[in-house]
mmCIF file of C-alpha atoms in Angstrom:
data_model
loop_
_atom_site.group_PDB
_atom_site.id
_atom_site.type_symbol
_atom_site.label_atom_id
_atom_site.label_comp_id
_atom_site.label_asym_id
_atom_site.label_seq_id
_atom_site.Cartn_x
_atom_site.Cartn_y
_atom_site.Cartn_z
ATOM 1 C CA MET A 1 8.288 1.644 -28.872
ATOM 2 C CA GLN A 2 7.910 3.162 -25.430
ATOM 3 C CA ASN A 3 10.633 5.510 -24.238
ATOM 4 C CA ASN A 4 13.308 4.049 -21.927
ATOM 5 C CA ASP A 5 12.991 6.650 -19.161
ATOM 6 C CA ILE A 6 9.199 6.318 -19.154
ATOM 7 C CA ASP A 7 9.458 2.535 -19.138
ATOM 8 C CA LYS A 8 11.864 2.540 -16.196
ATOM 9 C CA LEU A 9 9.654 4.873 -14.149
ATOM 10 C CA SER A 10 6.561 2.764 -14.948
ATOM 11 C CA LYS A 11 8.298 -0.396 -13.761
ATOM 12 C CA ILE A 12 9.447 1.231 -10.498
ATOM 13 C CA ILE A 13 5.955 2.570 -9.773
ATOM 14 C CA ALA A 14 4.331 -0.774 -10.687
ATOM 15 C CA LYS A 15 6.340 -2.469 -7.901
ATOM 16 C CA LEU A 16 4.965 -0.173 -5.184
ATOM 17 C CA PRO A 17 2.317 -1.682 -2.881
ATOM 18 C CA ALA A 18 -1.292 -1.531 -4.138
ATOM 19 C CA LEU A 19 -0.120 -0.870 -7.723
ATOM 20 C CA GLY A 20 0.331 -2.872 -10.920
ATOM 21 C CA THR A 21 1.420 -2.351 -14.521
ATOM 22 C CA ARG A 22 -1.782 -0.681 -15.688
ATOM 23 C CA SER A 23 -2.206 1.718 -12.776
ATOM 24 C CA ALA A 24 1.517 2.576 -12.989
ATOM 25 C CA ARG A 25 1.050 3.554 -16.639
ATOM 26 C CA ARG A 26 -1.935 5.738 -15.730
ATOM 27 C CA ILE A 27 0.095 7.467 -13.018
ATOM 28 C CA VAL A 28 3.097 8.056 -15.312
ATOM 29 C CA LEU A 29 0.832 9.506 -18.006
ATOM 30 C CA HIS A 30 -0.859 11.776 -15.462
ATOM 31 C CA LEU A 31 2.549 12.988 -14.253
ATOM 32 C CA LEU A 32 3.736 13.572 -17.832
ATOM 33 C CA LYS A 33 0.673 15.732 -18.490
ATOM 34 C CA LYS A 34 1.343 17.732 -15.316
ATOM 35 C CA LYS A 35 5.129 17.822 -15.599
ATOM 36 C CA ASP A 36 5.461 21.369 -14.314
ATOM 37 C CA THR A 37 2.960 21.129 -11.456
ATOM 38 C CA ASP A 38 2.062 17.736 -9.932
ATOM 39 C CA MET A 39 5.367 16.117 -10.906
ATOM 40 C CA VAL A 40 7.457 18.892 -9.359
ATOM 41 C CA THR A 41 5.523 18.833 -6.074
ATOM 42 C CA LEU A 42 5.718 15.012 -5.940
ATOM 43 C CA ILE A 43 9.492 15.018 -6.442
ATOM 44 C CA SER A 44 10.079 17.715 -3.834
ATOM 45 C CA ALA A 45 7.762 16.012 -1.301
ATOM 46 C CA LEU A 46 9.649 12.725 -1.821
ATOM 47 C CA GLN A 47 12.984 14.494 -1.371
ATOM 48 C CA ASN A 48 11.759 16.181 1.826
ATOM 49 C CA VAL A 49 10.724 12.851 3.304
ATOM 50 C CA ARG A 50 13.975 11.174 2.225
ATOM 51 C CA ASP A 51 16.109 13.969 3.682
ATOM 52 C CA ASN A 52 14.191 14.811 6.854
ATOM 53 C CA ILE A 53 12.511 11.702 8.210
ATOM 54 C CA LYS A 54 14.250 9.499 10.771
ATOM 55 C CA LYS A 55 13.211 6.431 12.726
ATOM 56 C CA CYS A 56 12.533 7.175 16.414
ATOM 57 C CA ALA A 57 15.305 5.631 18.528
ATOM 58 C CA VAL A 58 12.820 4.814 21.311
ATOM 59 C CA CYS A 59 9.631 3.466 19.704
ATOM 60 C CA GLY A 60 10.399 3.018 15.986
ATOM 61 C CA ASN A 61 7.933 5.676 14.724
ATOM 62 C CA TYR A 62 8.948 7.912 11.784
ATOM 63 C CA ASP A 63 9.449 11.631 12.421
ATOM 64 C CA THR A 64 11.738 14.606 11.782
ATOM 65 C CA ASN A 65 13.689 14.042 15.013
ATOM 66 C CA ASP A 66 15.559 11.052 16.454
ATOM 67 C CA ILE A 67 12.995 11.063 19.254
ATOM 68 C CA CYS A 68 9.524 11.258 17.682
ATOM 69 C CA ALA A 69 6.809 13.738 18.679
ATOM 70 C CA VAL A 70 4.875 11.042 20.595
ATOM 71 C CA CYS A 71 7.909 10.015 22.693
ATOM 72 C CA ALA A 72 8.990 13.656 23.188
ATOM 73 C CA ASP A 73 5.514 14.774 24.353
ATOM 74 C CA ALA A 74 5.789 15.243 28.135
ATOM 75 C CA SER A 75 1.987 15.202 28.516
ATOM 76 C CA ARG A 76 1.754 11.586 27.358
ATOM 77 C CA ASP A 77 1.669 8.720 29.814
ATOM 78 C CA LYS A 78 5.065 6.991 29.646
ATOM 79 C CA GLU A 79 3.885 4.209 31.984
ATOM 80 C CA VAL A 80 1.728 2.642 29.267
ATOM 81 C CA VAL A 81 3.268 1.154 26.090
ATOM 82 C CA CYS A 82 1.154 0.020 23.145
ATOM 83 C CA VAL A 83 2.924 -2.666 21.084
ATOM 84 C CA VAL A 84 2.036 -2.507 17.361
ATOM 85 C CA GLN A 85 3.157 -4.410 14.276
ATOM 86 C CA ASP A 86 3.943 -1.451 12.087
ATOM 87 C CA VAL A 87 4.056 2.353 11.935
ATOM 88 C CA ALA A 88 0.785 2.243 9.929
ATOM 89 C CA ASP A 89 -0.923 0.806 13.048
ATOM 90 C CA LEU A 90 0.585 3.560 15.189
ATOM 91 C CA TRP A 91 -0.830 6.104 12.719
ATOM 92 C CA ALA A 92 -4.248 4.403 12.884
ATOM 93 C CA MET A 93 -4.239 4.639 16.712
ATOM 94 C CA GLU A 94 -3.176 8.295 16.537
ATOM 95 C CA ARG A 95 -5.938 9.121 14.053
ATOM 96 C CA VAL A 96 -8.468 7.975 16.672
ATOM 97 C CA GLY A 97 -6.752 10.346 19.106
ATOM 98 C CA LEU A 98 -7.985 8.565 22.235
ATOM 99 C CA TYR A 99 -4.771 6.889 23.345
ATOM 100 C CA ARG A 100 -2.410 9.049 25.409
ATOM 101 C CA GLY A 101 0.381 6.560 26.183
ATOM 102 C CA SER A 102 3.519 5.669 24.231
ATOM 103 C CA TYR A 103 4.193 3.049 21.530
ATOM 104 C CA HIS A 104 6.595 0.301 20.584
ATOM 105 C CA VAL A 105 6.768 -0.673 16.892
ATOM 106 C CA LEU A 106 7.843 -4.308 16.335
ATOM 107 C CA GLY A 107 8.490 -3.772 12.619
ATOM 108 C CA GLY A 108 6.646 -6.975 11.686
ATOM 109 C CA ILE A 109 5.199 -10.117 13.264
ATOM 110 C CA LEU A 110 6.493 -13.643 13.770
ATOM 111 C CA SER A 111 5.890 -15.825 10.724
ATOM 112 C CA ALA A 112 6.932 -19.430 10.235
ATOM 113 C CA LEU A 113 6.094 -19.124 6.533
ATOM 114 C CA ASP A 114 8.256 -16.054 5.924
ATOM 115 C CA GLY A 115 10.929 -17.233 8.364
ATOM 116 C CA ILE A 116 10.563 -14.233 10.696
ATOM 117 C CA THR A 117 11.915 -15.037 14.171
ATOM 118 C CA PRO A 118 11.963 -12.914 17.368
ATOM 119 C CA GLU A 119 15.492 -11.774 16.472
ATOM 120 C CA ASP A 120 14.171 -10.097 13.306
ATOM 121 C CA LEU A 121 11.775 -7.886 15.278
ATOM 122 C CA ASN A 122 12.308 -5.002 17.746
ATOM 123 C CA ILE A 123 11.487 -7.270 20.682
ATOM 124 C CA GLU A 124 14.670 -7.047 22.768
ATOM 125 C CA SER A 125 14.445 -3.230 22.714
ATOM 126 C CA LEU A 126 10.967 -3.554 24.273
ATOM 127 C CA PHE A 127 12.398 -5.472 27.227
ATOM 128 C CA VAL A 128 15.266 -2.979 27.533
ATOM 129 C CA ARG A 129 12.632 -0.209 27.741
ATOM 130 C CA ILE A 130 10.634 -2.122 30.367
ATOM 131 C CA ASN A 131 13.817 -2.500 32.447
ATOM 132 C CA GLN A 132 14.889 1.121 32.119
ATOM 133 C CA GLU A 133 11.613 3.074 32.057
ATOM 134 C CA LYS A 134 8.841 2.926 34.647
ATOM 135 C CA ILE A 135 6.430 0.949 32.477
ATOM 136 C CA LYS A 136 3.346 -0.363 34.276
ATOM 137 C CA GLU A 137 1.120 -1.558 31.440
ATOM 138 C CA VAL A 138 1.810 -3.148 28.050
ATOM 139 C CA ILE A 139 -1.083 -3.155 25.537
ATOM 140 C CA LEU A 140 -0.676 -5.801 22.832
ATOM 141 C CA ALA A 141 -2.384 -4.208 19.775
ATOM 142 C CA LEU A 142 -1.320 -6.856 17.261
ATOM 143 C CA PRO A 143 -3.331 -8.068 14.237
ATOM 144 C CA ALA A 144 -6.207 -10.499 14.894
ATOM 145 C CA THR A 145 -4.623 -12.953 12.424
ATOM 146 C CA ILE A 146 -2.972 -16.271 13.264
ATOM 147 C CA ASP A 147 0.552 -14.837 12.981
ATOM 148 C CA GLY A 148 -0.498 -11.774 14.970
ATOM 149 C CA GLN A 149 -1.903 -13.918 17.765
ATOM 150 C CA ILE A 150 1.182 -16.178 17.783
ATOM 151 C CA THR A 151 3.313 -13.057 18.204
ATOM 152 C CA ALA A 152 1.040 -11.826 21.012
ATOM 153 C CA HIS A 153 1.334 -15.213 22.780
ATOM 154 C CA TYR A 154 5.110 -15.198 22.445
ATOM 155 C CA LEU A 155 5.302 -11.719 23.974
ATOM 156 C CA LEU A 156 2.800 -12.673 26.696
ATOM 157 C CA SER A 157 4.873 -15.706 27.714
ATOM 158 C CA ARG A 158 7.892 -13.482 28.288
ATOM 159 C CA LEU A 159 6.027 -10.451 29.698
ATOM 160 C CA LYS A 160 4.034 -12.323 32.345
ATOM 161 C CA GLU A 161 7.209 -13.039 34.331
ATOM 162 C CA LEU A 162 7.549 -9.293 34.881
ATOM 163 C CA PRO A 163 5.504 -7.175 37.342
ATOM 164 C CA LEU A 164 3.317 -5.659 34.616
ATOM 165 C CA LYS A 165 -0.319 -5.290 33.665
ATOM 166 C CA ILE A 166 -0.690 -6.885 30.198
ATOM 167 C CA THR A 167 -3.781 -6.098 28.124
ATOM 168 C CA THR A 168 -4.966 -6.602 24.566
ATOM 169 C CA LEU A 169 -7.522 -4.852 22.339
ATOM 170 C CA ALA A 170 -11.089 -6.182 22.705
ATOM 171 C CA GLN A 171 -12.284 -8.480 19.925
ATOM 172 C CA GLY A 172 -15.869 -8.737 18.681
ATOM 173 C CA ILE A 173 -18.320 -7.339 16.146
ATOM 174 C CA PRO A 174 -16.939 -4.132 14.585
ATOM 175 C CA VAL A 175 -19.053 -0.951 14.712
ATOM 176 C CA GLY A 176 -21.591 -0.749 11.852
ATOM 177 C CA ALA A 177 -21.250 -4.411 10.889
ATOM 178 C CA GLU A 178 -24.195 -6.678 10.087
ATOM 179 C CA LEU A 179 -24.178 -10.117 11.725
ATOM 180 C CA ASP A 180 -25.062 -11.725 8.411
ATOM 181 C CA TYR A 181 -21.751 -10.586 6.911
ATOM 182 C CA MET A 182 -19.556 -11.579 9.864
ATOM 183 C CA ASP A 183 -17.414 -14.730 9.762
ATOM 184 C CA ASP A 184 -18.306 -17.563 12.148
ATOM 185 C CA GLY A 185 -15.164 -17.085 14.254
ATOM 186 C CA THR A 186 -16.025 -13.474 15.049
ATOM 187 C CA ILE A 187 -19.619 -14.340 15.989
ATOM 188 C CA GLN A 188 -18.465 -17.225 18.239
ATOM 189 C CA LEU A 189 -15.927 -14.952 19.914
ATOM 190 C CA ALA A 190 -18.401 -12.083 20.376
ATOM 191 C CA LEU A 191 -20.962 -14.476 21.864
ATOM 192 C CA SER A 192 -18.624 -16.112 24.362
ATOM 193 C CA ALA A 193 -17.263 -12.695 25.408
ATOM 194 C CA ARG A 194 -20.779 -11.193 25.718
ATOM 195 C CA LYS A 195 -21.299 -8.428 28.268
ATOM 196 C CA GLU A 196 -24.126 -7.932 30.717
ATOM 197 C CA LEU A 197 -26.034 -4.663 30.232
ATOM 198 C CA MET B 1 0.415 13.123 15.391
ATOM 199 C CA GLN B 2 1.691 12.281 11.936
ATOM 200 C CA ASN B 3 4.720 14.151 10.662
ATOM 201 C CA ASN B 4 4.115 17.127 8.329
ATOM 202 C CA ASP B 5 6.465 15.991 5.543
ATOM 203 C CA ILE B 6 4.971 12.483 5.600
ATOM 204 C CA ASP B 7 1.454 13.897 5.625
ATOM 205 C CA LYS B 8 2.161 16.155 2.645
ATOM 206 C CA LEU B 9 3.687 13.314 0.608
ATOM 207 C CA SER B 10 0.727 11.029 1.467
ATOM 208 C CA LYS B 11 -1.763 13.646 0.281
ATOM 209 C CA ILE B 12 0.098 14.207 -3.008
ATOM 210 C CA ILE B 13 0.273 10.457 -3.691
ATOM 211 C CA ALA B 14 -3.390 9.963 -2.719
ATOM 212 C CA LYS B 15 -4.414 12.365 -5.504
ATOM 213 C CA LEU B 16 -2.697 10.317 -8.247
ATOM 214 C CA PRO B 17 -4.969 8.235 -10.496
ATOM 215 C CA ALA B 18 -5.938 4.784 -9.179
ATOM 216 C CA LEU B 19 -4.893 5.729 -5.637
ATOM 217 C CA GLY B 20 -6.611 6.812 -2.423
ATOM 218 C CA THR B 21 -5.744 7.707 1.155
ATOM 219 C CA ARG B 22 -5.130 4.154 2.347
ATOM 220 C CA SER B 23 -3.004 2.997 -0.589
ATOM 221 C CA ALA B 24 -1.042 6.272 -0.424
ATOM 222 C CA ARG B 25 -0.211 5.550 3.232
ATOM 223 C CA ARG B 26 0.945 2.025 2.325
ATOM 224 C CA ILE B 27 3.184 3.410 -0.427
ATOM 225 C CA VAL B 28 4.690 6.106 1.829
ATOM 226 C CA LEU B 29 5.403 3.533 4.523
ATOM 227 C CA HIS B 30 7.015 1.213 1.984
ATOM 228 C CA LEU B 31 9.201 4.052 0.715
ATOM 229 C CA LEU B 32 10.166 5.044 4.283
ATOM 230 C CA LYS B 33 11.279 1.471 4.952
ATOM 231 C CA LYS B 34 13.348 1.454 1.740
ATOM 232 C CA LYS B 35 14.604 5.039 1.985
ATOM 233 C CA ASP B 36 18.069 4.246 0.663
ATOM 234 C CA THR B 37 17.031 1.908 -2.160
ATOM 235 C CA ASP B 38 13.502 2.093 -3.650
ATOM 236 C CA MET B 39 12.994 5.735 -2.687
ATOM 237 C CA VAL B 40 16.261 6.858 -4.296
ATOM 238 C CA THR B 41 15.569 5.005 -7.561
ATOM 239 C CA LEU B 42 11.992 6.360 -7.660
ATOM 240 C CA ILE B 43 13.166 9.962 -7.207
ATOM 241 C CA SER B 44 15.883 9.668 -9.851
ATOM 242 C CA ALA B 45 13.521 7.958 -12.336
ATOM 243 C CA LEU B 46 10.977 10.765 -11.809
ATOM 244 C CA GLN B 47 13.677 13.391 -12.329
ATOM 245 C CA ASN B 48 14.867 11.675 -15.530
ATOM 246 C CA VAL B 49 11.352 11.694 -16.947
ATOM 247 C CA ARG B 50 10.777 15.318 -15.921
ATOM 248 C CA ASP B 51 14.075 16.469 -17.432
ATOM 249 C CA ASN B 52 14.229 14.356 -20.588
ATOM 250 C CA ILE B 53 10.728 13.696 -21.883
ATOM 251 C CA LYS B 54 9.125 16.006 -24.433
ATOM 252 C CA LYS B 55 5.854 15.933 -26.344
ATOM 253 C CA CYS B 56 6.308 15.016 -30.021
ATOM 254 C CA ALA B 57 5.650 18.086 -32.173
ATOM 255 C CA VAL B 58 4.064 15.935 -34.890
ATOM 256 C CA CYS B 59 1.846 13.338 -33.238
ATOM 257 C CA GLY B 60 1.700 14.240 -29.513
ATOM 258 C CA ASN B 61 3.485 11.106 -28.228
ATOM 259 C CA TYR B 62 5.971 11.417 -25.338
ATOM 260 C CA ASP B 63 9.656 10.744 -26.028
ATOM 261 C CA THR B 64 13.192 12.020 -25.463
ATOM 262 C CA ASN B 65 13.217 14.022 -28.700
ATOM 263 C CA ASP B 66 10.922 16.698 -30.145
ATOM 264 C CA ILE B 67 10.111 14.222 -32.907
ATOM 265 C CA CYS B 68 9.249 10.884 -31.279
ATOM 266 C CA ALA B 69 10.771 7.537 -32.252
ATOM 267 C CA VAL B 70 7.586 6.485 -34.104
ATOM 268 C CA CYS B 71 7.498 9.649 -36.238
ATOM 269 C CA ALA B 72 11.286 9.560 -36.797
ATOM 270 C CA ASP B 73 11.278 5.903 -37.895
ATOM 271 C CA ALA B 74 11.755 5.973 -41.691
ATOM 272 C CA SER B 75 10.562 2.361 -41.995
ATOM 273 C CA ARG B 76 7.047 3.271 -40.800
ATOM 274 C CA ASP B 77 4.258 4.033 -43.231
ATOM 275 C CA LYS B 78 3.630 7.789 -43.104
ATOM 276 C CA GLU B 79 0.611 7.475 -45.400
ATOM 277 C CA VAL B 80 -1.515 5.934 -42.631
ATOM 278 C CA VAL B 81 -2.403 7.893 -39.465
ATOM 279 C CA CYS B 82 -4.072 6.268 -36.481
ATOM 280 C CA VAL B 83 -6.067 8.797 -34.413
ATOM 281 C CA VAL B 84 -6.142 7.940 -30.681
ATOM 282 C CA GLN B 85 -7.574 9.636 -27.606
ATOM 283 C CA ASP B 86 -4.476 9.509 -25.455
ATOM 284 C CA VAL B 87 -0.816 8.461 -25.335
ATOM 285 C CA ALA B 88 -1.904 5.416 -23.287
ATOM 286 C CA ASP B 89 -3.837 4.179 -26.343
ATOM 287 C CA LEU B 90 -0.779 4.737 -28.543
ATOM 288 C CA TRP B 91 1.251 2.660 -26.067
ATOM 289 C CA ALA B 92 -1.412 -0.081 -26.158
ATOM 290 C CA MET B 93 -1.245 -0.204 -29.991
ATOM 291 C CA GLU B 94 2.577 -0.289 -29.866
ATOM 292 C CA ARG B 95 2.554 -3.144 -27.341
ATOM 293 C CA VAL B 96 0.656 -5.231 -29.892
ATOM 294 C CA GLY B 97 3.397 -4.360 -32.381
ATOM 295 C CA LEU B 98 1.280 -5.028 -35.476
ATOM 296 C CA TYR B 99 0.627 -1.464 -36.633
ATOM 297 C CA ARG B 100 3.404 0.081 -38.745
ATOM 298 C CA GLY B 101 1.876 3.494 -39.568
ATOM 299 C CA SER B 102 2.013 6.790 -37.651
ATOM 300 C CA TYR B 103 -0.253 8.266 -34.943
ATOM 301 C CA HIS B 104 -2.117 11.390 -33.998
ATOM 302 C CA VAL B 105 -2.948 11.902 -30.310
ATOM 303 C CA LEU B 106 -6.074 14.038 -29.745
ATOM 304 C CA GLY B 107 -5.302 14.544 -26.050
ATOM 305 C CA GLY B 108 -8.895 13.784 -25.039
ATOM 306 C CA ILE B 109 -12.359 13.344 -26.583
ATOM 307 C CA LEU B 110 -15.325 15.654 -27.070
ATOM 308 C CA SER B 111 -17.558 15.786 -24.001
ATOM 309 C CA ALA B 112 -20.664 17.894 -23.507
ATOM 310 C CA LEU B 113 -20.591 17.051 -19.798
ATOM 311 C CA ASP B 114 -17.000 18.175 -19.244
ATOM 312 C CA GLY B 115 -17.342 21.052 -21.733
ATOM 313 C CA ILE B 116 -14.618 19.740 -24.061
ATOM 314 C CA THR B 117 -15.015 21.241 -27.560
ATOM 315 C CA PRO B 118 -13.023 20.571 -30.769
ATOM 316 C CA GLU B 119 -10.843 23.608 -29.949
ATOM 317 C CA ASP B 120 -9.616 21.882 -26.770
ATOM 318 C CA LEU B 121 -8.257 18.903 -28.724
ATOM 319 C CA ASN B 122 -5.397 18.482 -31.221
ATOM 320 C CA ILE B 123 -7.831 18.367 -34.121
ATOM 321 C CA GLU B 124 -6.689 21.297 -36.270
ATOM 322 C CA SER B 125 -3.127 19.927 -36.259
ATOM 323 C CA LEU B 126 -4.519 16.678 -37.745
ATOM 324 C CA PHE B 127 -5.954 18.588 -40.727
ATOM 325 C CA VAL B 128 -2.716 20.552 -41.088
ATOM 326 C CA ARG B 129 -0.873 17.224 -41.273
ATOM 327 C CA ILE B 130 -3.346 15.855 -43.843
ATOM 328 C CA ASN B 131 -2.765 18.970 -45.965
ATOM 329 C CA GLN B 132 1.022 18.890 -45.703
ATOM 330 C CA GLU B 133 1.883 15.173 -45.578
ATOM 331 C CA LYS B 134 0.861 12.557 -48.134
ATOM 332 C CA ILE B 135 -1.718 10.882 -45.904
ATOM 333 C CA LYS B 136 -3.943 8.338 -47.636
ATOM 334 C CA GLU B 137 -5.723 6.600 -44.736
ATOM 335 C CA VAL B 138 -6.981 7.792 -41.346
ATOM 336 C CA ILE B 139 -7.831 5.068 -38.794
ATOM 337 C CA LEU B 140 -10.184 6.290 -36.073
ATOM 338 C CA ALA B 141 -9.139 4.241 -33.009
ATOM 339 C CA LEU B 142 -11.307 6.084 -30.484
ATOM 340 C CA PRO B 143 -13.033 4.583 -27.413
ATOM 341 C CA ALA B 144 -16.229 2.582 -27.996
ATOM 342 C CA THR B 145 -18.044 4.863 -25.519
ATOM 343 C CA ILE B 146 -20.718 7.443 -26.363
ATOM 344 C CA ASP B 147 -18.280 10.373 -26.154
ATOM 345 C CA GLY B 148 -15.712 8.396 -28.151
ATOM 346 C CA GLN B 149 -18.209 7.672 -30.915
ATOM 347 C CA ILE B 150 -19.427 11.304 -30.966
ATOM 348 C CA THR B 151 -15.810 12.380 -31.443
ATOM 349 C CA ALA B 152 -15.377 9.803 -34.236
ATOM 350 C CA HIS B 153 -18.528 11.084 -35.973
ATOM 351 C CA TYR B 154 -17.376 14.681 -35.695
ATOM 352 C CA LEU B 155 -14.014 13.776 -37.269
ATOM 353 C CA LEU B 156 -15.710 11.647 -39.926
ATOM 354 C CA SER B 157 -17.992 14.538 -40.964
ATOM 355 C CA ARG B 158 -14.962 16.720 -41.599
ATOM 356 C CA LEU B 159 -12.689 14.002 -43.009
ATOM 357 C CA LYS B 160 -15.095 12.633 -45.607
ATOM 358 C CA GLU B 161 -14.838 15.854 -47.613
ATOM 359 C CA LEU B 162 -11.179 15.027 -48.208
ATOM 360 C CA PRO B 163 -9.816 12.411 -50.659
ATOM 361 C CA LEU B 164 -8.988 9.906 -47.915
ATOM 362 C CA LYS B 165 -9.728 6.340 -46.905
ATOM 363 C CA ILE B 166 -11.313 6.519 -43.424
ATOM 364 C CA THR B 167 -11.488 3.360 -41.305
ATOM 365 C CA THR B 168 -12.269 2.444 -37.723
ATOM 366 C CA LEU B 169 -11.348 -0.481 -35.457
ATOM 367 C CA ALA B 170 -13.705 -3.470 -35.742
ATOM 368 C CA GLN B 171 -16.195 -3.888 -32.905
ATOM 369 C CA GLY B 172 -17.528 -7.198 -31.597
ATOM 370 C CA ILE B 173 -16.896 -9.906 -29.024
ATOM 371 C CA PRO B 174 -13.379 -9.553 -27.536
ATOM 372 C CA VAL B 175 -11.015 -12.538 -27.667
ATOM 373 C CA GLY B 176 -11.528 -14.953 -24.769
ATOM 374 C CA ALA B 177 -14.917 -13.525 -23.766
ATOM 375 C CA GLU B 178 -17.933 -15.643 -22.873
ATOM 376 C CA LEU B 179 -21.231 -14.585 -24.462
ATOM 377 C CA ASP B 180 -22.966 -14.916 -21.121
ATOM 378 C CA TYR B 181 -20.868 -12.084 -19.690
ATOM 379 C CA MET B 182 -21.181 -9.701 -22.658
ATOM 380 C CA ASP B 183 -23.550 -6.717 -22.551
ATOM 381 C CA ASP B 184 -26.569 -6.740 -24.892
ATOM 382 C CA GLY B 185 -25.212 -3.931 -27.069
ATOM 383 C CA THR B 186 -22.023 -5.845 -27.888
ATOM 384 C CA ILE B 187 -23.953 -9.030 -28.749
ATOM 385 C CA GLN B 188 -26.397 -7.084 -30.993
ATOM 386 C CA LEU B 189 -23.494 -5.374 -32.737
ATOM 387 C CA ALA B 190 -21.517 -8.604 -33.184
ATOM 388 C CA LEU B 191 -24.602 -10.334 -34.584
ATOM 389 C CA SER B 192 -25.486 -7.628 -37.103
ATOM 390 C CA ALA B 193 -21.842 -7.398 -38.225
ATOM 391 C CA ARG B 194 -21.475 -11.202 -38.461
ATOM 392 C CA LYS B 195 -19.025 -12.535 -41.047
ATOM 393 C CA GLU B 196 -19.444 -15.423 -43.462
ATOM 394 C CA LEU B 197 -16.903 -18.186 -43.003
#
């Protein structure tokens, strides 16, 4: 005999990524207990994001303006474009804080299984940018999965006809990892790409 | 260079139970992608719950009215009260659908570690109810943890002075469990409380 409003909210929250029925119930109960504090701030933060956040017309990042802070920053190198799958990857790169170029968010990767073709991704806009801006280097920072690498190869096949430097993130043993816990593919790859000291 | 509004929403979501920084980012990104669908329904469902849901003045359940649907249901047995730690436990009992009595939500359990004393819980209101209503049985459905059992013992010591039947949920091997995966305490308990067939 659970209340209708509570039930509806639980079901909506349960469908969010990383959540399920049980964790949704815990969240709803927590919010009910803090109806005048946590719940109010959550609702107003959601409304702020809904009302204020736009997709950047250039790179696909999310920000308050039509041109995001990265694209609008004159100090950043506009000759280098880092191609990423999703805004989450752009955020990950920005958290590191080392990269000073611009981005291009594909909004997904090619997938035969999910029926995602080049037309479904922001690929044409990348080539429009390369034609219009003075881009000298494209960094392919796509996932090291099969679909990610297929997408990288597709882009490479079209990019290498243009007068560009094309690079990709280095692959190998991640920092802090123990060899014993690495998969065979990573060890093979790290060995064949070994560097002289 | 993450946007302020996005950052604030991520931090609020990350503090919810069962969530952390990474899952909060995934949820925010999902909501940004579905700004005109999922985000709108989430906000309106949250607002509905905030505006419409009250705590039941009798048992402590959450519902649209001051007296919840369980307490208002004339067909339910008001002579039996099931004492639970939290509304989540009440929901769990209701999902089973077998119990036809009423509830009393303590709003927590006694805890020396967290400094939770009987005054912090809805305990006095339980005795007020026992005095005023014609309650004949109290079921202690508290957690099978140390703090849960301490709370049950505290209630038992006060309840047994009253002319009441006091019961507790049966403990033992849960349905579908393999002995091999059960802790020693549960096996001991199930053995000493074994039933003749």
